[in-house]
Coordinates of C-alpha atoms and ligand atoms in Angstrom, one line a residue:
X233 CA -33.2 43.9 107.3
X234 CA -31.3 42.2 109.6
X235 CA -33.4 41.5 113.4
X236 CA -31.6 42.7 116.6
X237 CA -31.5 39.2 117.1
X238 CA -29.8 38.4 114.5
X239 CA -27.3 41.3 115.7
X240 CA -27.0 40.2 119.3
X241 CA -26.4 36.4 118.3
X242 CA -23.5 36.9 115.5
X243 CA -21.6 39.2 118.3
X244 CA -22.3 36.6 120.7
X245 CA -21.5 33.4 119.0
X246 CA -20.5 34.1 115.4
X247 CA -16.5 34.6 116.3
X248 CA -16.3 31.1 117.3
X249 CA -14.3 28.8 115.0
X250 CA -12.7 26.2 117.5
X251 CA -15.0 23.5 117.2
X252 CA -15.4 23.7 113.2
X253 CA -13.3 20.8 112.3
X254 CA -15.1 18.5 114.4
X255 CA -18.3 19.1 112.9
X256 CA -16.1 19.1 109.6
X257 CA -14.4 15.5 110.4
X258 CA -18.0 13.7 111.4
X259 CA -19.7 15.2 108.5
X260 CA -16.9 13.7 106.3
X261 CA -17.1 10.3 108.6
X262 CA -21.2 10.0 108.0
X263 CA -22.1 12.0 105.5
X264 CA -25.1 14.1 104.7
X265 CA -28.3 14.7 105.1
X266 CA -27.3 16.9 108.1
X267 CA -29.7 18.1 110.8
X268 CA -28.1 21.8 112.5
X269 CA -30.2 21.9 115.7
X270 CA -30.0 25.3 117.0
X271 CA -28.4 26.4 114.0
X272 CA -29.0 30.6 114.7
X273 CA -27.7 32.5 112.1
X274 CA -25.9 29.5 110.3
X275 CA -22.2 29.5 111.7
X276 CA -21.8 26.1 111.5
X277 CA -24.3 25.0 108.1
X278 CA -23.5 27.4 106.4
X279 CA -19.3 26.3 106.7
X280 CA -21.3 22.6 105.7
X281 CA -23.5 23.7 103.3
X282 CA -20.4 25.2 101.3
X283 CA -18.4 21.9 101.8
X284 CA -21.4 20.7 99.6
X285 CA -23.6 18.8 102.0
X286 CA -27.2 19.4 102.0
X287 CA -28.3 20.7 105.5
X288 CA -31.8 21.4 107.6
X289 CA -31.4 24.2 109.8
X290 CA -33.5 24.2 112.7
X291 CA -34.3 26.5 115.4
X292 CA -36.9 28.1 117.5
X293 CA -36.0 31.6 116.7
X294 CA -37.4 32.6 113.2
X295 CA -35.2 35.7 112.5
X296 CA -32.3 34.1 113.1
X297 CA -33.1 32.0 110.3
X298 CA -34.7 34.7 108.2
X299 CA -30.8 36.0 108.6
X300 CA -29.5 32.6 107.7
X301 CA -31.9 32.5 104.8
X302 CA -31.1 36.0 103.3
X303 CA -26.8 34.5 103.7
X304 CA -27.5 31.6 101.7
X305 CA -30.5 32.1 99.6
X306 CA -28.9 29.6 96.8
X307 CA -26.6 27.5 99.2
X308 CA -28.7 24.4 99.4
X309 CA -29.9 25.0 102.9
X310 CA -33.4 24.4 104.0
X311 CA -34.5 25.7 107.2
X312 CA -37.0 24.8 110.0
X313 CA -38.5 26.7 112.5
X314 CA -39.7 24.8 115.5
X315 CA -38.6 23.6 118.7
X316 CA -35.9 20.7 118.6
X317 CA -37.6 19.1 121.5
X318 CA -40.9 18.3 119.4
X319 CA -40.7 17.9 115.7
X320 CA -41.4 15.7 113.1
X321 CA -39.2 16.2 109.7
X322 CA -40.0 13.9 106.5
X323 CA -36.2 13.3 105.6
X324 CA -33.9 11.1 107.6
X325 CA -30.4 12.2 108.4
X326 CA -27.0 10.3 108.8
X327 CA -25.7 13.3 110.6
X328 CA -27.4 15.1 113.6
X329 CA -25.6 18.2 115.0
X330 CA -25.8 20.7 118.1
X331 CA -23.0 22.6 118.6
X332 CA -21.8 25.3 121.2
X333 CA -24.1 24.0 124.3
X334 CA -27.2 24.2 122.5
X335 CA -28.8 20.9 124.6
X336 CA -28.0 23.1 127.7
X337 CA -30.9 24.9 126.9
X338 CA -33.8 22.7 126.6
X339 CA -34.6 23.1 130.4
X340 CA -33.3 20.5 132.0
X341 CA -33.6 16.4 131.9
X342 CA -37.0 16.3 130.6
X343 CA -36.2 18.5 127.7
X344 CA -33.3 17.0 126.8
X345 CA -35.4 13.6 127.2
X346 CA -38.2 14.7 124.5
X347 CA -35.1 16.1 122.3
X348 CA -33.0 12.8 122.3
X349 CA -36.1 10.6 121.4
X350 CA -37.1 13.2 118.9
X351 CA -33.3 12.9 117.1
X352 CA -33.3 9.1 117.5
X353 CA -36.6 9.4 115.1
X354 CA -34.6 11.4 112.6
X355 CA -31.5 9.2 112.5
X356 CA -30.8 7.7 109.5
X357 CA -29.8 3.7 110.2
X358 CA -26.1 4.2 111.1
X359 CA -26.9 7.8 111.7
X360 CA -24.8 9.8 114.1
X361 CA -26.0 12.1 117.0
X362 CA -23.2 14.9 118.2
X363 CA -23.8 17.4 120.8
X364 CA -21.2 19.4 122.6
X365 CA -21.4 20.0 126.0
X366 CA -19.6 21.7 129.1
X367 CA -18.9 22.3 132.4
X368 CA -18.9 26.0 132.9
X369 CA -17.7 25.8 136.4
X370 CA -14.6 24.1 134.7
X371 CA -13.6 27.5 133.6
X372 CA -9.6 27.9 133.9
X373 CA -9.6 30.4 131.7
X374 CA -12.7 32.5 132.5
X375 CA -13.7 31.7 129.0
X376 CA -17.2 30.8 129.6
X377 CA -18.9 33.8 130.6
X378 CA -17.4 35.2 134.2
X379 CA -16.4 38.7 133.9
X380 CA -14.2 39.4 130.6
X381 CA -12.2 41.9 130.0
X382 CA -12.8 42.5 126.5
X383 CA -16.3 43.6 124.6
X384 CA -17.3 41.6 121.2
X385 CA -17.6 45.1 119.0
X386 CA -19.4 45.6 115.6
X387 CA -20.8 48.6 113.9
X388 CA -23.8 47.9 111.8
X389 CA -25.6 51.2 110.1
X390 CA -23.7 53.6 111.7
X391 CA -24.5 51.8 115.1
X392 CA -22.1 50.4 116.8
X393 CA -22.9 46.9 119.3
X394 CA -21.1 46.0 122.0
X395 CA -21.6 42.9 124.5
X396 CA -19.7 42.0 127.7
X397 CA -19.7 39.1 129.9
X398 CA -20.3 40.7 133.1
X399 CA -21.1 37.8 135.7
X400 CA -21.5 33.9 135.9
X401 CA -24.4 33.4 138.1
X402 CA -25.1 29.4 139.4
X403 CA -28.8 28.8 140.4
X404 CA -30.9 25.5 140.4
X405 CA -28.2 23.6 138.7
X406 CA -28.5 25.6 136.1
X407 CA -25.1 29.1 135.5
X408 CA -26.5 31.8 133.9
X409 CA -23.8 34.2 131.8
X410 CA -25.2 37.8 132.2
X411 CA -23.8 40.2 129.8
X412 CA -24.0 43.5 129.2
X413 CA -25.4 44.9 126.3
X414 CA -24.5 48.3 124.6
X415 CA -25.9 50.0 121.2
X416 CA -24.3 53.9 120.9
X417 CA -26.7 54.7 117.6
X418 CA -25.2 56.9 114.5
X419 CA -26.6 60.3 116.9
X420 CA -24.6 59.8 119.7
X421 CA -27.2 58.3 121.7
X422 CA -26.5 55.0 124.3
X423 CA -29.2 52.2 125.1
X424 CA -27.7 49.9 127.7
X425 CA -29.4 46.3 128.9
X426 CA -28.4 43.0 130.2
X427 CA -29.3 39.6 129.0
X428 CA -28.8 36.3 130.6
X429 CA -28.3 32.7 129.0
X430 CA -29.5 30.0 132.0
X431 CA -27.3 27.2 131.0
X432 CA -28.3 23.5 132.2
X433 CA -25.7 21.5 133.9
X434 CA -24.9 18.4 132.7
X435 CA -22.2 15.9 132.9
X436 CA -21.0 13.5 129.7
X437 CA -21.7 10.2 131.5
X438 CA -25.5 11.7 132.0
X439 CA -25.7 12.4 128.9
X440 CA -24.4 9.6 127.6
X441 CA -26.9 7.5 129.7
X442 CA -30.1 9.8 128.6
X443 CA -29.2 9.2 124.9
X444 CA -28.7 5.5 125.7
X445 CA -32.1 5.6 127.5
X446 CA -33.5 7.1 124.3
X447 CA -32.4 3.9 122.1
X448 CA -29.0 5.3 121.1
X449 CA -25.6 3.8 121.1
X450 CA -22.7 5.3 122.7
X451 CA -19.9 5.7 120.8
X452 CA -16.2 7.6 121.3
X453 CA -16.4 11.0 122.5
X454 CA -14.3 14.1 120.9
X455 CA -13.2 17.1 122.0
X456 CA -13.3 20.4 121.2
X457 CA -10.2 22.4 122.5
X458 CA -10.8 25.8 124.3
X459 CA -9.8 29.0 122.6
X460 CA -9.1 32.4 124.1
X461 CA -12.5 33.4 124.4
X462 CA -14.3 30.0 124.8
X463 CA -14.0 27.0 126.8
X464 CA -13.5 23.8 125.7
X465 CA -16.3 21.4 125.4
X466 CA -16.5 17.3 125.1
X467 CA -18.9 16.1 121.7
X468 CA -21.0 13.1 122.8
X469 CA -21.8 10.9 120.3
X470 CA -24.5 8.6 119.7
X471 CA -25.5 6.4 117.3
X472 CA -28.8 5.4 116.0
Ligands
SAM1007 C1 -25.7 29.0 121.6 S1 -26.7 29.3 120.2 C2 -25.9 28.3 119.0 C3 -26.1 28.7 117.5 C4 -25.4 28.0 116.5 N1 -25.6 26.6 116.5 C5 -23.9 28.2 116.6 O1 -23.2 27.2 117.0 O2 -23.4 29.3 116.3 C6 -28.1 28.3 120.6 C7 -29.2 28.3 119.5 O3 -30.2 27.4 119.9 C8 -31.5 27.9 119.6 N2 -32.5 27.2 120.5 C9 -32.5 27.3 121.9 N3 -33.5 26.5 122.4 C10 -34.0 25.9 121.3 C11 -35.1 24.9 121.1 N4 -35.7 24.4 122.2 N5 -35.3 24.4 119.9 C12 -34.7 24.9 118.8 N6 -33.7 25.8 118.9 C13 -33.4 26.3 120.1 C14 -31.4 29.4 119.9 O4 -32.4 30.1 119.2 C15 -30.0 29.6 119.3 O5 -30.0 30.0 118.0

């Protein structure tokens, strides 16, 4: 059975298609083995896995790969729970992925730090590093997470979900999206809470320099446009 999670995090994230053929271009550029970092409930390597490349999932949160796992128990995707700021994987890969602001939430410089030398470990030579990024202050479009208009809706056994971007909070250098949460269950009844995503600011030339202090490369940045809902984000990449 599928976690809450799970639930939350597919309502939250799993509309978002914009950035898709970037991670489709640089897997065609360099290839698999492919490292997902943050990969959730498999947005991203699960579209990869079913381009034929073999992908490692990783994340900190074991139901949302127990979700992931139970989408694609035959679609060549091995996952791995553990936090992307310390691990040690056997396989070397020539592509190393985290999309939709996932570095933003390693807390800070020093996390990032212990992240970025842990990737350079797992780069393949000629390996590729791509993380997206963004400025959430940058927000033209009050994409990111300041109060939005619409709910993300879906009814799961007879209970329907529904999650709101209520307020963009900046504190410590770090902008925390509050939304408001809503489950109205099959009886009638309505359980209402909020939950807050503490983004870390940080700029592409920092990054850039952190990977670069790590051992990497720097090579051409992309973009990833913004969307209705979502802002648009720059992909760092690094090379190994
Ligand atoms: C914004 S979601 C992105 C999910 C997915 N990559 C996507 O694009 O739809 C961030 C993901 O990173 C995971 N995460 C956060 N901190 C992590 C860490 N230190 N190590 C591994 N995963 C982490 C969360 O559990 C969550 O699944």
């Amino acid at each position: 059975m599928i976690s809450e999670a799970a639930i939350w995090h597919d309502l939250e994230c799993g509309s978002y298609e914009s950035d898709l053929s970037c991670w489709r271009d640089l897997a065609a550029e360099y290839g698999g083995p492919i490292l997902d970092v943050g990969a959730g409930t498999g947005r991203v390597a699960l579209m990869l896995a079913g381009e034929g490349y073999a992908v490692t999932a990783l994340d900190l949160d074991a139901s949302l790969l127990e979700a992931l796992d139970e989408r694609a128990p035959s679609a060549g995707i091995t996952t791995t729970c553990c936090d992307a700021r310390d691990f040690s994987l056997a396989e070397r890969f020539n592509l190393i992925i985290v999309p939709m602001l996932t570095i933003q939430l390693f807390g800070g410089e020093s996390g990032r730090a212990q992240f970025l030398s842990a990737a350079a470990r797992h780069l393949a030579p000629g390996g590729c590093l791509s993380v997206a990024i963004a400025d959430l202050l940058d927000d033209e479009h009050g994409a990111a997470g300041g109060e939005t208009l619409d709910a993300d809706v879906c009814t799961l056994n007879g209970a329907s979900y529904s999650s709101r971007a209520v307020e963009l909070k900046l504190r410590d250098e770090r902008i925390g999206i509050e939304r408001r949460r809503e489950i109205t269950t099959a009886t009638g009844s309505v359980e209402q809470s909020t939950s807050t995503d503490w983004i870390d600011t940080v700029s592409a030339d920092e990054l850039e320099a952190e990977g670069a202090a790590a051992g990497l490369a720097i090579a051409p940045r992309r973009q990833i446009p913004p969307d209705d809902d979502y802002i648009g984000s720059a992909v760092i990449c690094l090379h190994g």
